[in-house]
Amino acid sequence: MKVHEIYMREAIKEAWKAFGEDEVPVGAVIVQNGKIISRGHNQVERLKDPTAHAEMIALTSAANYLETKWLNEASVYVTIEPCSMCAGALVLARIRNIYFGASDPKTGACGSVVNIANHKSLNHRIKIFNGILEDECACLLKDFFKKKRKSLV
């Protein structure tokens, strides 16, 4: 198994935690020097906080762990393409790489709708790698929303 798939599987485990908590199933891990230094999953509903996305929680945890706001040696693995808020925060943290599973054609800010992670006017650009375990990441989201629609009927 490729190293990127190993880390994405860890992000998927985080997404399953969100799924179990009736949150949109997005998970993230941040890796530095071959070690996972933080984890996060969506907690928007639980915390009643629109900023409690998986990436934001993982970023805060990583910054606390490293005791710095700069994460320029770290990479984030996230199950879906980061939104504009998360991509912006990743730029501000100076993350080196973003690895994501499923693209997000509605709110993706790493190339699908906009590309904040590589915007030429910003002071930092992030290398982006997509499609890692894409089908598995996309199915998790599809299953969640299918379940949500059934419960409304």
Coordinates of N, CA and C in Angstrom, one line a residue:
M1 N 0.8 -1.2 0.0 CA 0.0 0.0 0.0 C 0.9 1.3 0.0
K2 N 0.5 2.2 -0.8 CA 1.3 3.5 -0.9 C 1.1 4.3 0.4
V3 N 2.2 5.0 0.7 CA 2.2 5.8 2.0 C 1.0 6.8 2.0
H4 N 0.7 7.4 0.8 CA -0.4 8.4 0.8 C -1.8 7.7 1.1
E5 N -1.9 6.5 0.7 CA -3.1 5.7 1.0 C -3.2 5.4 2.5
I6 N -2.1 5.1 3.1 CA -2.1 4.8 4.5 C -2.6 6.0 5.3
Y7 N -2.1 7.2 5.0 CA -2.5 8.4 5.7 C -4.0 8.8 5.3
M8 N -4.4 8.5 4.1 CA -5.8 8.8 3.7 C -6.7 7.9 4.4
R9 N -6.3 6.6 4.6 CA -7.1 5.7 5.4 C -7.3 6.2 6.8
E10 N -6.3 6.9 7.4 CA -6.5 7.5 8.7 C -7.5 8.6 8.7
A11 N -7.4 9.4 7.6 CA -8.4 10.5 7.5 C -9.8 9.9 7.3
I12 N -9.9 8.8 6.6 CA -11.2 8.1 6.4 C -11.7 7.6 7.8
K13 N -10.9 7.1 8.6 CA -11.3 6.7 10.0 C -11.9 7.9 10.7
E14 N -11.3 9.1 10.6 CA -11.8 10.3 11.2 C -13.2 10.6 10.6
A15 N -13.3 10.5 9.3 CA -14.6 10.8 8.6 C -15.7 9.8 9.1
W16 N -15.4 8.6 9.4 CA -16.3 7.6 10.0 C -16.8 8.1 11.4
K17 N -15.9 8.7 12.1 CA -16.3 9.2 13.4 C -17.4 10.3 13.2
A18 N -17.1 11.2 12.3 CA -18.1 12.2 12.0 C -19.4 11.6 11.6
F19 N -19.4 10.6 10.7 CA -20.6 9.9 10.2 C -21.4 9.4 11.4
G20 N -20.7 8.8 12.4 CA -21.3 8.2 13.5 C -21.9 9.2 14.5
E21 N -21.5 10.5 14.4 CA -22.0 11.6 15.1 C -23.0 12.4 14.4
D22 N -23.4 11.9 13.2 CA -24.4 12.6 12.4 C -23.9 13.9 11.8
E23 N -22.6 14.0 11.6 CA -21.9 15.1 11.0 C -21.6 14.7 9.6
V24 N -21.4 15.7 8.7 CA -21.0 15.5 7.4 C -19.6 14.8 7.5
P25 N -19.5 13.6 6.9 CA -18.3 12.7 7.1 C -17.1 13.2 6.4
V26 N -16.4 14.1 7.0 CA -15.1 14.6 6.5 C -14.1 14.4 7.6
G27 N -12.9 13.8 7.2 CA -11.9 13.6 8.2 C -10.6 14.1 7.6
A28 N -9.7 14.5 8.5 CA -8.3 15.0 8.1 C -7.3 14.6 9.1
V29 N -6.1 14.4 8.6 CA -4.9 14.1 9.5 C -3.8 15.0 8.9
I30 N -2.9 15.5 9.8 CA -1.8 16.3 9.4 C -0.5 15.5 9.8
V31 N 0.4 15.4 8.8 CA 1.6 14.5 8.9 C 2.8 15.4 8.8
Q32 N 3.8 15.1 9.6 CA 5.1 15.8 9.5 C 6.2 14.8 9.8
N33 N 7.2 14.7 9.0 CA 8.3 13.8 9.2 C 7.8 12.3 9.4
G34 N 6.8 11.9 8.6 CA 6.3 10.6 8.6 C 5.5 10.2 9.8
K35 N 5.0 11.2 10.5 CA 4.3 10.9 11.8 C 3.0 11.8 11.7
I36 N 1.9 11.1 12.1 CA 0.6 11.9 12.2 C 0.7 12.7 13.5
I37 N 0.6 14.0 13.3 CA 0.7 14.9 14.5 C -0.6 15.5 14.9
S38 N -1.7 15.3 14.1 CA -3.0 15.7 14.5 C -4.1 15.1 13.7
R39 N -5.3 15.1 14.2 CA -6.4 14.5 13.5 C -7.6 15.4 13.8
G40 N -8.6 15.3 12.8 CA -9.8 16.1 13.0 C -10.9 15.5 12.2
H41 N -12.1 15.7 12.6 CA -13.3 15.4 11.9 C -14.3 16.4 12.1
N42 N -15.3 16.6 11.2 CA -16.3 17.6 11.3 C -17.0 17.5 12.6
Q43 N -17.2 18.7 13.2 CA -17.9 18.8 14.5 C -18.8 20.1 14.4
V44 N -19.2 20.4 13.3 CA -20.1 21.7 13.1 C -21.4 21.6 13.9
E45 N -22.1 20.5 13.8 CA -23.3 20.3 14.5 C -23.2 20.2 16.0
R46 N -22.2 19.4 16.4 CA -22.0 19.2 17.8 C -21.6 20.5 18.5
L47 N -20.7 21.2 17.9 CA -20.2 22.5 18.5 C -21.0 23.7 18.2
K48 N -22.0 23.5 17.2 CA -22.8 24.7 16.7 C -21.8 25.8 16.2
D49 N -20.8 25.3 15.5 CA -19.7 26.2 15.0 C -19.5 26.0 13.5
P50 N -19.8 27.0 12.7 CA -19.6 26.8 11.2 C -18.1 26.6 10.8
T51 N -17.2 26.9 11.7 CA -15.8 26.8 11.4 C -15.2 25.5 11.9
A52 N -16.0 24.6 12.5 CA -15.5 23.3 13.1 C -15.4 22.2 12.0
H53 N -14.7 22.6 10.9 CA -14.4 21.6 9.8 C -13.3 20.8 10.3
A54 N -13.2 19.6 9.7 CA -12.1 18.6 10.0 C -10.7 19.3 9.9
E55 N -10.5 20.0 8.8 CA -9.2 20.6 8.6 C -8.9 21.7 9.6
M56 N -9.8 22.5 10.0 CA -9.6 23.5 11.0 C -9.3 22.9 12.4
I57 N -10.0 21.8 12.7 CA -9.7 21.2 14.0 C -8.3 20.6 14.0
A58 N -7.9 19.9 12.9 CA -6.6 19.3 12.7 C -5.5 20.4 12.7
L59 N -5.8 21.5 12.1 CA -4.8 22.6 12.0 C -4.5 23.2 13.4
T60 N -5.6 23.4 14.2 CA -5.4 23.9 15.6 C -4.6 22.9 16.4
S61 N -4.9 21.7 16.3 CA -4.3 20.6 17.0 C -2.8 20.5 16.7
A62 N -2.5 20.6 15.4 CA -1.1 20.5 14.9 C -0.3 21.7 15.4
A63 N -0.9 22.9 15.3 CA -0.2 24.1 15.7 C 0.1 24.0 17.2
N64 N -0.8 23.5 18.0 CA -0.6 23.3 19.4 C 0.5 22.3 19.7
Y65 N 0.4 21.2 18.9 CA 1.4 20.2 19.1 C 2.8 20.7 18.8
L66 N 3.0 21.4 17.7 CA 4.3 21.9 17.3 C 4.7 23.2 18.0
E67 N 3.7 23.8 18.7 CA 3.9 25.1 19.3 C 4.3 26.2 18.4
T68 N 3.7 26.2 17.2 CA 4.0 27.2 16.2 C 2.8 27.4 15.3
K69 N 2.6 28.6 14.7 CA 1.6 28.8 13.7 C 2.0 28.3 12.3
W70 N 3.3 28.1 12.1 CA 3.8 27.7 10.8 C 3.9 26.2 10.7
L71 N 3.3 25.7 9.7 CA 3.3 24.2 9.5 C 3.9 23.9 8.1
N72 N 5.0 24.6 7.8 CA 5.6 24.6 6.5 C 6.3 23.2 6.1
E73 N 6.4 22.4 7.1 CA 7.0 21.0 6.8 C 5.9 20.0 6.9
A74 N 4.7 20.3 7.0 CA 3.6 19.4 7.2 C 2.7 19.2 6.0
S75 N 2.0 18.1 5.9 CA 1.1 17.8 4.8 C -0.3 17.5 5.5
V76 N -1.4 17.9 4.8 CA -2.7 17.5 5.3 C -3.3 16.5 4.3
Y77 N -4.0 15.5 4.9 CA -4.7 14.5 4.1 C -6.2 14.7 4.6
V78 N -7.0 14.9 3.6 CA -8.4 15.2 3.9 C -9.3 14.5 2.9
T79 N -10.4 14.0 3.3 CA -11.3 13.1 2.5 C -12.0 13.8 1.4
I80 N -12.2 15.1 1.5 CA -12.8 15.9 0.4 C -12.0 17.2 0.2
E81 N -12.0 17.7 -1.0 CA -11.3 18.9 -1.3 C -11.7 20.0 -0.3
P82 N -10.7 20.7 0.3 CA -11.0 21.8 1.2 C -11.9 22.9 0.6
C83 N -12.7 23.5 1.5 CA -13.5 24.6 1.1 C -12.6 25.9 1.1
S84 N -13.2 27.0 0.8 CA -12.4 28.3 0.8 C -11.9 28.6 2.2
M85 N -12.7 28.4 3.2 CA -12.3 28.7 4.6 C -11.1 27.9 5.0
C86 N -11.2 26.6 4.7 CA -10.1 25.7 5.1 C -8.9 25.9 4.2
A87 N -9.1 26.1 2.9 CA -7.9 26.3 2.0 C -7.2 27.6 2.5
G88 N -8.0 28.6 2.8 CA -7.4 29.8 3.3 C -6.6 29.6 4.6
A89 N -7.1 28.9 5.5 CA -6.4 28.6 6.7 C -5.1 27.8 6.5
L90 N -5.2 26.9 5.6 CA -4.0 26.1 5.2 C -2.9 26.9 4.6
V91 N -3.3 27.9 3.8 CA -2.4 28.8 3.2 C -1.7 29.7 4.3
L92 N -2.6 30.2 5.2 CA -2.0 31.0 6.3 C -1.1 30.2 7.2
A93 N -1.4 28.9 7.4 CA -0.5 28.0 8.2 C 0.8 27.6 7.4
R94 N 0.8 27.9 6.1 CA 1.9 27.5 5.2 C 2.1 26.0 5.1
I95 N 1.0 25.3 5.1 CA 1.1 23.8 4.9 C 1.8 23.6 3.6
R96 N 2.6 22.6 3.5 CA 3.4 22.3 2.3 C 2.5 21.6 1.2
N97 N 1.8 20.6 1.6 CA 1.0 19.8 0.7 C -0.4 19.5 1.2
I98 N -1.3 19.5 0.2 CA -2.7 19.0 0.5 C -2.9 17.8 -0.4
Y99 N -3.3 16.7 0.3 CA -3.7 15.5 -0.4 C -5.2 15.3 -0.1
F100 N -6.0 15.2 -1.1 CA -7.4 15.0 -0.8 C -8.0 13.8 -1.7
G101 N -9.1 13.3 -1.2 CA -9.7 12.2 -1.9 C -10.7 12.6 -2.9
A102 N -11.9 13.1 -2.5 CA -12.9 13.4 -3.5 C -12.9 14.9 -3.8
S103 N -13.1 15.3 -5.0 CA -13.3 16.7 -5.4 C -14.6 17.2 -5.0
D104 N -14.7 18.5 -4.8 CA -16.0 19.1 -4.4 C -16.4 20.1 -5.4
P105 N -17.3 19.8 -6.3 CA -17.7 20.7 -7.4 C -18.5 21.8 -6.9
K106 N -19.0 21.8 -5.7 CA -19.8 22.9 -5.2 C -19.0 24.0 -4.4
T107 N -18.1 23.5 -3.6 CA -17.4 24.4 -2.7 C -15.9 24.2 -2.7
G108 N -15.3 23.4 -3.5 CA -13.9 23.1 -3.5 C -13.0 24.3 -3.9
A109 N -12.1 24.5 -3.0 CA -11.2 25.7 -3.2 C -9.7 25.3 -3.5
C110 N -9.6 24.1 -4.0 CA -8.2 23.7 -4.5 C -8.3 23.3 -5.9
G111 N -9.1 24.0 -6.7 CA -9.2 23.8 -8.1 C -10.6 23.6 -8.7
S112 N -11.5 23.0 -7.9 CA -12.8 22.7 -8.5 C -13.7 24.0 -8.8
V113 N -13.8 24.8 -7.8 CA -14.5 26.1 -8.0 C -13.6 27.3 -8.1
V114 N -12.7 27.4 -7.1 CA -11.6 28.3 -7.1 C -10.3 27.6 -6.7
N115 N -9.2 28.3 -6.7 CA -8.0 27.7 -6.2 C -7.3 28.6 -5.3
I116 N -7.7 28.7 -4.1 CA -7.1 29.5 -3.1 C -5.7 29.0 -2.7
A117 N -5.6 27.7 -2.7 CA -4.3 27.0 -2.3 C -3.2 27.4 -3.2
N118 N -3.5 27.8 -4.4 CA -2.4 28.2 -5.4 C -2.7 29.6 -6.0
H119 N -3.4 30.4 -5.3 CA -3.7 31.8 -5.9 C -2.4 32.6 -6.0
K120 N -2.2 33.1 -7.2 CA -0.9 33.9 -7.4 C -0.8 35.1 -6.6
S121 N -1.8 35.7 -6.1 CA -1.7 36.9 -5.3 C -1.4 36.7 -3.8
L122 N -1.5 35.4 -3.4 CA -1.2 35.1 -2.0 C 0.3 34.8 -1.7
N123 N 0.7 35.0 -0.5 CA 2.1 34.9 -0.2 C 2.6 33.4 -0.1
H124 N 1.7 32.4 -0.2 CA 2.1 31.0 0.0 C 1.3 30.2 -1.0
R125 N 1.9 29.2 -1.6 CA 1.2 28.3 -2.4 C 1.4 26.9 -1.9
I126 N 0.4 26.1 -2.1 CA 0.4 24.7 -1.5 C 0.4 23.7 -2.7
K127 N 1.2 22.7 -2.7 CA 1.2 21.6 -3.7 C -0.1 20.8 -3.4
I128 N -0.8 20.5 -4.5 CA -2.1 19.8 -4.3 C -2.0 18.5 -5.1
F129 N -2.5 17.4 -4.4 CA -2.6 16.1 -4.9 C -4.0 15.6 -4.7
N130 N -4.7 15.2 -5.7 CA -6.1 14.8 -5.5 C -6.3 13.3 -6.0
G131 N -7.5 12.8 -5.7 CA -7.9 11.5 -6.1 C -7.4 10.3 -5.3
I132 N -6.9 10.6 -4.1 CA -6.3 9.5 -3.3 C -7.5 8.8 -2.6
L133 N -7.7 7.5 -2.9 CA -8.8 6.7 -2.5 C -10.1 7.5 -2.7
E134 N -10.2 8.1 -3.9 CA -11.3 9.0 -4.3 C -12.7 8.3 -4.2
D135 N -12.8 7.1 -4.7 CA -14.1 6.4 -4.7 C -14.6 6.1 -3.3
E136 N -13.7 5.7 -2.4 CA -14.0 5.4 -1.0 C -14.5 6.7 -0.3
C137 N -13.8 7.8 -0.5 CA -14.1 9.0 0.1 C -15.5 9.5 -0.4
A138 N -15.7 9.5 -1.7 CA -16.9 9.9 -2.3 C -18.1 9.1 -1.9
C139 N -17.9 7.8 -1.8 CA -19.0 6.9 -1.4 C -19.5 7.2 0.1
L140 N -18.5 7.5 0.9 CA -18.9 7.8 2.3 C -19.8 9.0 2.4
L141 N -19.5 10.0 1.6 CA -20.3 11.2 1.5 C -21.7 10.9 0.9
K142 N -21.7 10.2 -0.2 CA -22.9 9.9 -0.9 C -23.8 9.1 0.1
D143 N -23.3 8.1 0.8 CA -24.0 7.3 1.7 C -24.6 8.1 2.8
F144 N -23.9 9.1 3.3 CA -24.3 9.9 4.4 C -25.6 10.7 3.9
F145 N -25.4 11.4 2.8 CA -26.5 12.2 2.3 C -27.8 11.4 1.9
K146 N -27.5 10.2 1.4 CA -28.6 9.3 1.0 C -29.4 8.9 2.3
K147 N -28.7 8.6 3.4 CA -29.3 8.3 4.7 C -30.1 9.5 5.2
K148 N -29.5 10.7 5.1 CA -30.2 11.9 5.5 C -31.5 12.1 4.7
R149 N -31.4 11.9 3.4 CA -32.7 12.1 2.6 C -33.7 11.1 3.0
K150 N -33.3 9.9 3.3 CA -34.3 8.8 3.7 C -35.0 9.2 5.0
S151 N -34.2 9.7 5.9 CA -34.8 10.1 7.3 C -35.7 11.2 7.2
L152 N -35.7 12.0 6.1 CA -36.6 13.1 5.9 C -38.0 12.7 5.4
V153 N -38.0 11.5 4.8 CA -39.2 10.9 4.1 C -40.1 10.3 5.2

